[in-house]
Coordinates of C-alpha atoms in Angstrom, one line a residue:
Chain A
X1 CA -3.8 -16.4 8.0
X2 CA -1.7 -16.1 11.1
X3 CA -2.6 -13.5 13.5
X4 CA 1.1 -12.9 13.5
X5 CA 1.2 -12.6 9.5
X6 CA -2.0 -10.0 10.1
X7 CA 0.1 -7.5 12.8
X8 CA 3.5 -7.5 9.9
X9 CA 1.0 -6.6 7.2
X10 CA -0.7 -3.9 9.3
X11 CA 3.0 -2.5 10.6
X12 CA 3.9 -2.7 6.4
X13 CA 0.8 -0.7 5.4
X14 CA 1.8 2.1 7.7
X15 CA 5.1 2.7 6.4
X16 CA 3.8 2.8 2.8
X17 CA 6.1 1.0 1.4
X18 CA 4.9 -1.2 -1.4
X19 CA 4.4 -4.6 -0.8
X20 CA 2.4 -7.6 -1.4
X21 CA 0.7 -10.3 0.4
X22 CA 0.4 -13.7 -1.2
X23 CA -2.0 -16.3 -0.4
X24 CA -1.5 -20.3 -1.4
X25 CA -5.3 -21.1 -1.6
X26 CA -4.5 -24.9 -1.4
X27 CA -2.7 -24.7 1.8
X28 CA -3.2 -21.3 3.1
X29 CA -0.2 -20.4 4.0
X30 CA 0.4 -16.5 3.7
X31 CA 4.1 -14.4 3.5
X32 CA 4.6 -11.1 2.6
X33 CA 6.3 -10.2 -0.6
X34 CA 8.6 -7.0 -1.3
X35 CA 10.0 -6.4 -4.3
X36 CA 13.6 -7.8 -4.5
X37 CA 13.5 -9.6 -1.6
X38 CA 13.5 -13.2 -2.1
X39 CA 11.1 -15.8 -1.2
X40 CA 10.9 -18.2 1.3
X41 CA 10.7 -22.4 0.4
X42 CA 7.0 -22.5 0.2
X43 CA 6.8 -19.6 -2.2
X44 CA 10.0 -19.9 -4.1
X45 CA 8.9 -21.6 -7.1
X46 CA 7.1 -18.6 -7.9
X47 CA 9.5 -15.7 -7.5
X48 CA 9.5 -15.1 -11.2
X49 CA 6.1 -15.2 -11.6
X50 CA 5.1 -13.0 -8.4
X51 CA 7.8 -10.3 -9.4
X52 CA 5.7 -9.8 -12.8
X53 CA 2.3 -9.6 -11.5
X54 CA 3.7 -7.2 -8.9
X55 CA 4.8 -5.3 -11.8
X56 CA 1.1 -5.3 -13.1
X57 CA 0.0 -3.6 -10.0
X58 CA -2.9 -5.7 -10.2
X59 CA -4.2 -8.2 -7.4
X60 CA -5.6 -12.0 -8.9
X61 CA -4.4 -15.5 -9.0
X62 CA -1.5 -16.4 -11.2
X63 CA -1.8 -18.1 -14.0
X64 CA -2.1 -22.2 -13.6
X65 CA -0.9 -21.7 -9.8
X66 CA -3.0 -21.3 -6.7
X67 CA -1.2 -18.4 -5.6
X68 CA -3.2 -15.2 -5.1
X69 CA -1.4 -12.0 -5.1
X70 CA -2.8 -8.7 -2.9
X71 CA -0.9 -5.6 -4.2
X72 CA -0.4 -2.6 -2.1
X73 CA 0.5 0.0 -4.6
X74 CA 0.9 3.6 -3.7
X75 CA -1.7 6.0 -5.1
X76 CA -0.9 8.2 -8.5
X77 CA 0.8 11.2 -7.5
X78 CA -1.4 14.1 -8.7
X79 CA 0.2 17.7 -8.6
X80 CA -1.8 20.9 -9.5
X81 CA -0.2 23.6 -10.0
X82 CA -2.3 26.9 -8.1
X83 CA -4.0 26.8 -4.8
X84 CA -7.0 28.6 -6.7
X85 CA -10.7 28.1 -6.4
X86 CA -10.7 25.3 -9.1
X87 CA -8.8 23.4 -6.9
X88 CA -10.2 23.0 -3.8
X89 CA -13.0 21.2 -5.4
X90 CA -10.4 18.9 -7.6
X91 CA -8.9 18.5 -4.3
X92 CA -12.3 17.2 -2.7
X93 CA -12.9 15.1 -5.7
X94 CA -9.5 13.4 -6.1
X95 CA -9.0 12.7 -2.7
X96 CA -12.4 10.3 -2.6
X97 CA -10.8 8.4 -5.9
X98 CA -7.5 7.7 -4.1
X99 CA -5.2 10.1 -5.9
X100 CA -2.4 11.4 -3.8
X101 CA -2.2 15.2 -4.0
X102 CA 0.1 17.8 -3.7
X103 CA -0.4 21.2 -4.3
X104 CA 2.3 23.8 -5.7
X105 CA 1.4 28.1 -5.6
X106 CA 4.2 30.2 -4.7
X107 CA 1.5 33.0 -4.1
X108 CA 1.4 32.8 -0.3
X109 CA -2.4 34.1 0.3
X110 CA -3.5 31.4 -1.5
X111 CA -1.7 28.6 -0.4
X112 CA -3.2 28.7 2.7
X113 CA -3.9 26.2 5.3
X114 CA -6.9 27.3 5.9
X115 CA -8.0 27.2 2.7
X116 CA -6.7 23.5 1.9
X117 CA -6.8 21.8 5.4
X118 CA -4.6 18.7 5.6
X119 CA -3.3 19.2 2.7
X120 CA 0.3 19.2 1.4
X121 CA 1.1 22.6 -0.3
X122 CA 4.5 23.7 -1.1
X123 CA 4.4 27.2 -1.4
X124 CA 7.8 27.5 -3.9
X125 CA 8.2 28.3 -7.3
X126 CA 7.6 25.0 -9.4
X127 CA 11.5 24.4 -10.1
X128 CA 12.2 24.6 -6.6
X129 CA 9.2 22.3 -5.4
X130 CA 9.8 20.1 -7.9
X131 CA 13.5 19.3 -6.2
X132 CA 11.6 17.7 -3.3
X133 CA 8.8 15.9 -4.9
X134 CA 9.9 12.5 -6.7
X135 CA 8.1 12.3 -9.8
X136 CA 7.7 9.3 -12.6
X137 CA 6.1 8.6 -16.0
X138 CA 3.2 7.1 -13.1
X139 CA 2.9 11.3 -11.9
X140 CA -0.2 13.6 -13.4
X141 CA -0.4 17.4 -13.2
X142 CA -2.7 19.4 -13.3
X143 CA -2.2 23.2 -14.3
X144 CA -4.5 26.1 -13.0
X145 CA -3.1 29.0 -12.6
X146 CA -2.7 29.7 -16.5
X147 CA 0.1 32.2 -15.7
X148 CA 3.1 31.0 -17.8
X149 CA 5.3 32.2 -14.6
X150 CA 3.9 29.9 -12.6
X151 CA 2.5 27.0 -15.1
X152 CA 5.6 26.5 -17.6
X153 CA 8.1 25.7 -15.8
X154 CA 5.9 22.9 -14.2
X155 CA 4.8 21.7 -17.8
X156 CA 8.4 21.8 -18.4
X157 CA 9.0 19.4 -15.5
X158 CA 6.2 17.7 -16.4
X159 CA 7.1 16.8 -20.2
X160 CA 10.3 16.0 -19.7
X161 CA 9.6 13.0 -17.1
X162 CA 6.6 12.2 -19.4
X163 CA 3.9 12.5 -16.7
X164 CA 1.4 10.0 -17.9
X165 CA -1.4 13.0 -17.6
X166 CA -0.8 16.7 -18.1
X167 CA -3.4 19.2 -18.3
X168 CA -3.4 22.8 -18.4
X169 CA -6.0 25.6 -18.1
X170 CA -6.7 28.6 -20.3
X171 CA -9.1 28.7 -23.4
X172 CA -8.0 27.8 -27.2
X173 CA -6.5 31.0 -27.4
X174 CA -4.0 30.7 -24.0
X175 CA -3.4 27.1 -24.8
X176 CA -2.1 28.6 -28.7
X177 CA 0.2 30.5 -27.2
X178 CA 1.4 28.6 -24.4
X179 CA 2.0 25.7 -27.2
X180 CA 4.0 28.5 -29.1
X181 CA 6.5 29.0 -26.0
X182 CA 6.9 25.2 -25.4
X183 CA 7.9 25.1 -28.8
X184 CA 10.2 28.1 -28.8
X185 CA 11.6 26.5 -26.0
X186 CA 12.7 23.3 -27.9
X187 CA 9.9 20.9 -27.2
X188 CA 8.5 19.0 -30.2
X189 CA 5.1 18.8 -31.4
X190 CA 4.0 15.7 -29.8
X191 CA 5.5 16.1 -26.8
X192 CA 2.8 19.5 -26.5
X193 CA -0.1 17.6 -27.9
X194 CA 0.5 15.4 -25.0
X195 CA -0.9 18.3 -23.0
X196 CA -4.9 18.4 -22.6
X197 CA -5.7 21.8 -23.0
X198 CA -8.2 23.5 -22.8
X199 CA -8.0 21.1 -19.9
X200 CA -10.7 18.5 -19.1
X201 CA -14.0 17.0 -21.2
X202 CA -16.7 18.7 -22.2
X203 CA -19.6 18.8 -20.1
X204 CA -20.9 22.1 -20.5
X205 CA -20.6 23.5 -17.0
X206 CA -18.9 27.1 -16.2
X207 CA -18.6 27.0 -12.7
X208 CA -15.2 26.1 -10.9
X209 CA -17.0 22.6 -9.2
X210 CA -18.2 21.6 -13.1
X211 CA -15.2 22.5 -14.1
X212 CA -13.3 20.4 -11.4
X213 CA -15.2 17.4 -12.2
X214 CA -14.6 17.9 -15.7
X215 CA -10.9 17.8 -14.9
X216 CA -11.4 14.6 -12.7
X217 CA -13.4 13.0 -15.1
X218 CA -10.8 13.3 -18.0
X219 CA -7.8 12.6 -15.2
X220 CA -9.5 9.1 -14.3
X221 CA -10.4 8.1 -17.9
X222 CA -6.2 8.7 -18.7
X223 CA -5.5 6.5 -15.9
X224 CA -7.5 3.7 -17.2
X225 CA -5.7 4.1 -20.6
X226 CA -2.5 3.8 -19.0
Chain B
X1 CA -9.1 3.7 -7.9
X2 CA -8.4 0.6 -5.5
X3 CA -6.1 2.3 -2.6
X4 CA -5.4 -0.8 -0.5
X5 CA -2.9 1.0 2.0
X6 CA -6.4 3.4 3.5
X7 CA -8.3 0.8 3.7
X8 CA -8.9 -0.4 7.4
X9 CA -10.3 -3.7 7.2
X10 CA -7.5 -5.9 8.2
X11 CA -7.0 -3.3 11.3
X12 CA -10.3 -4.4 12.3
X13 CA -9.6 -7.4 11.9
X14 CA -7.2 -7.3 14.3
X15 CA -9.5 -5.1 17.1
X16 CA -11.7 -7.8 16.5
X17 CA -9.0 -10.8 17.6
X18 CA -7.6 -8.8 20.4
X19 CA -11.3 -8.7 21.4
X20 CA -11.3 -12.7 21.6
X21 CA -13.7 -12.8 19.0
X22 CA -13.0 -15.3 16.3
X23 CA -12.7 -13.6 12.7
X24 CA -13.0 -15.2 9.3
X25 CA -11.3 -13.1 6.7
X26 CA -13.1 -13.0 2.8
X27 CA -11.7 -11.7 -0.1
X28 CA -12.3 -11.5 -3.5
X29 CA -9.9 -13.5 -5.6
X30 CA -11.7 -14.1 -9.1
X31 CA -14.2 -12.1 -11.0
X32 CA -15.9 -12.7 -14.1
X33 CA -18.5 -10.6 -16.1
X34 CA -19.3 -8.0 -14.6
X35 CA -19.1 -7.7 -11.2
X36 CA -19.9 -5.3 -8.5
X37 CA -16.6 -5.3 -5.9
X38 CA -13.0 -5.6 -7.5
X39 CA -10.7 -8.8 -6.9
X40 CA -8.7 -7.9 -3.6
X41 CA -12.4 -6.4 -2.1
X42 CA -12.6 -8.2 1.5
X43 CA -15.2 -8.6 4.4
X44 CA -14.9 -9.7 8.0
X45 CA -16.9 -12.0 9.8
X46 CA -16.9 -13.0 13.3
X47 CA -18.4 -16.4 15.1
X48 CA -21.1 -14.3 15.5
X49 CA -21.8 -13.5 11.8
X50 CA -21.4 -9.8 13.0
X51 CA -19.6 -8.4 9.5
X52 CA -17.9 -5.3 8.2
X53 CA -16.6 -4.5 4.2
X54 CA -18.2 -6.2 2.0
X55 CA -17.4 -8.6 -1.4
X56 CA -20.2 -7.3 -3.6
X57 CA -23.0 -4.8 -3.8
X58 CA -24.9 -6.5 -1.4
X59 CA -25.7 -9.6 -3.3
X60 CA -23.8 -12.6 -1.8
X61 CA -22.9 -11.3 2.1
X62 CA -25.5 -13.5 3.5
X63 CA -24.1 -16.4 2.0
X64 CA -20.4 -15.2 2.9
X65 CA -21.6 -14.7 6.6
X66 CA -23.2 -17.6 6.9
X67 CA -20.3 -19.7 5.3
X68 CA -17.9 -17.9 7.5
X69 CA -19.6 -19.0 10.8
X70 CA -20.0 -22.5 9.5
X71 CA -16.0 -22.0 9.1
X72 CA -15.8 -21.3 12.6
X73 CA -18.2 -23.8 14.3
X74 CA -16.3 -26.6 11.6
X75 CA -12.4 -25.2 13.0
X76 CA -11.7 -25.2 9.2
X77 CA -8.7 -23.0 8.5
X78 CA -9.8 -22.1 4.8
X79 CA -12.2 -22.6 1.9
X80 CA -12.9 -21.4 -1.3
X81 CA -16.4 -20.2 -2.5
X82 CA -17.8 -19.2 -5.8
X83 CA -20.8 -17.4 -6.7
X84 CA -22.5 -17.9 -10.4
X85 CA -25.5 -16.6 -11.8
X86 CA -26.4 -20.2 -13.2
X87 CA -26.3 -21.5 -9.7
X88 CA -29.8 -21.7 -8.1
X89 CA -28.2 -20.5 -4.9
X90 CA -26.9 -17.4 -6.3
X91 CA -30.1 -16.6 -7.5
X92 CA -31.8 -16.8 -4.3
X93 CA -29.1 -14.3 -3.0
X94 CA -29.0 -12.6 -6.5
X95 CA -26.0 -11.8 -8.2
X96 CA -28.0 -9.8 -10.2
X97 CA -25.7 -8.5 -12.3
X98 CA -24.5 -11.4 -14.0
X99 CA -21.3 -11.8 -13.2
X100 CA -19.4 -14.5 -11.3
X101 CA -17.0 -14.1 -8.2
X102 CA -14.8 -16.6 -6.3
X103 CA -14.4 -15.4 -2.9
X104 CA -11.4 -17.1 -0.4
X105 CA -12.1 -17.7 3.5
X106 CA -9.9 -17.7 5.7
X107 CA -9.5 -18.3 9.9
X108 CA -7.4 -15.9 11.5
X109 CA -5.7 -17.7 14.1

């Protein structure tokens, strides 16, 4: 690789912006790939083929080529809903397994700073936060707070852009009736089962850590299914 | 999950260059079985065989090091490598856990 090549890639990873770099292991020659952005002479032949993997989000070597593929994909977006007590140890957790956080709590003396240190926290309601965070079917929440105020509308949100993981907290009896007002308010039955609640897998623990890592644990497992 | 833009290997990479020291880049490019580091995993190694990262759990970096100097001394720009549990030299490095890995070398130059 070029020392040159090296210094774009770094400048590329800073910005964030997805990319790719692509190796020819026969030759070594190295360019950077972005997605819609065509290909220069060496790499050409494979546009089609690069576009897909890139698709894949995975790194490897094509297919019957000798083209190796290095994804840069942005980390799953992972909103929890409440800046409660829950959270600052899914907060910990997630941040070590490369999740991207964001935390939403329009309840001011929780959503502090000092509480969640270099963390983003938009202290809104959840319809107005939501109109500055993009969001995808690739986007997981997480809902703590289990008051309907604060978590519904952010279900809401989160079923209608088919978050690939939604989870809300409350026991069998809260997650009945929270069900029963997604329903009243026109959402059909599978789109609620799509909801893990009473949120996370069973490991037995009461205490907000256990219950963190019992969130985490069922959160990674979904992404793996995706 | 893999989170290639925190990772900081390539910037050290390049601390390492502007610091006149010659640098082999590895990285994982194949995996079979089970293996310990995912494809995309990636170690540095200078003319030194001073490293940083790593491609497995330990099992194959002295090999990698020393084929990365060898790289160096030879002015080869790249190579690939493989590493199988059938092979006697894996075994004396172990790749205990039965799994294979190519691994690519390259000069940064």
């Amino acid at each position: 690789m070029k020392f040159k090549t090296l210094q774009e890639i770094i400048k590329k990873k800073s910005f964030k912006k997805e990319f790719a770099i692509l190796t020819n292991l026969k030759n070594g020659e190295t360019e950077i790939f972005e997605p819609g952005r065509s290909l220069s002479k060496e790499f050409q032949n494979y546009q089609n083929q690069v576009e897909n993997f890139f698709k894949k989000k995975k790194n490897g070597v094509i297919e019957n080529t000798d083209i190796f593929i290095e994804s840069y994909i942005r980390p799953i977006k992972v909103i929890i809903i409440g800046a409660v007590h829950i959270a600052q140890y899914l907060v910990d957790f997630a941040k070590s397994l490369n999740f991207e956080i964001l935390i939403i709590d329009p309840r001011g003396y929780f959503a502090t700073s000092q509480r969640f240190p270099d963390l983003k926290i938009i202290n809104k309601w959840p319809e107005e936060a939501f109109k500055e965070i993009e969001t995808s079917e690739s986007s997981a929440l997480i809902a703590l707070t289990h008051d309907p105020k604060i978590d519904d509308p952010a279900l809401k949100h989160a079923l209608n852009k088919k978050f690939y993981y939604i989870g809300a907290l409350g026991s069998k009896k809260t997650h009945e009736n929270r069900c029963q007002r997604l329903k009243e308010a026109g959402f059909s039955d599978d789109q609620i089962k799509s909801i893990h609640g009473p949120i996370g897998i069973k490991l037995g623990g009461k205490s907000a850590p256990e219950i963190a890592l019992s969130i985490v644990a069922q959160l990674v497992s979904e992404t793996y299914k995706k | 999950m893999k989170n290639s833009f925190d990772e900081k290997i390539l910037e050290e990479a390049s601390d390492w260059v502007q610091a006149n020291q010659k640098v082999v880049l590895a990285t994982v490019i194949q995996t079979w079985g089970s293996s310990p580091r995912q494809v995309g995993s990636r170690m540095i190694v200078n003319e030194k065989g001073d490293f940083s990262g790593s491609v497995s759990g330990g099992c194959v970096e002295s090999a990698v090091v020393r084929e990365c100097v060898g790289l160096i001394k030879d002015k080869k720009p790249s190579k690939k490598i493989e590493f199988k549990v059938s092979n006697e030299s894996a075994w004396e490095v172990g790749l205990a856990c039965g799994g294979e890995i190519a691994v690519y070398l390259e000069q940064i130059n």
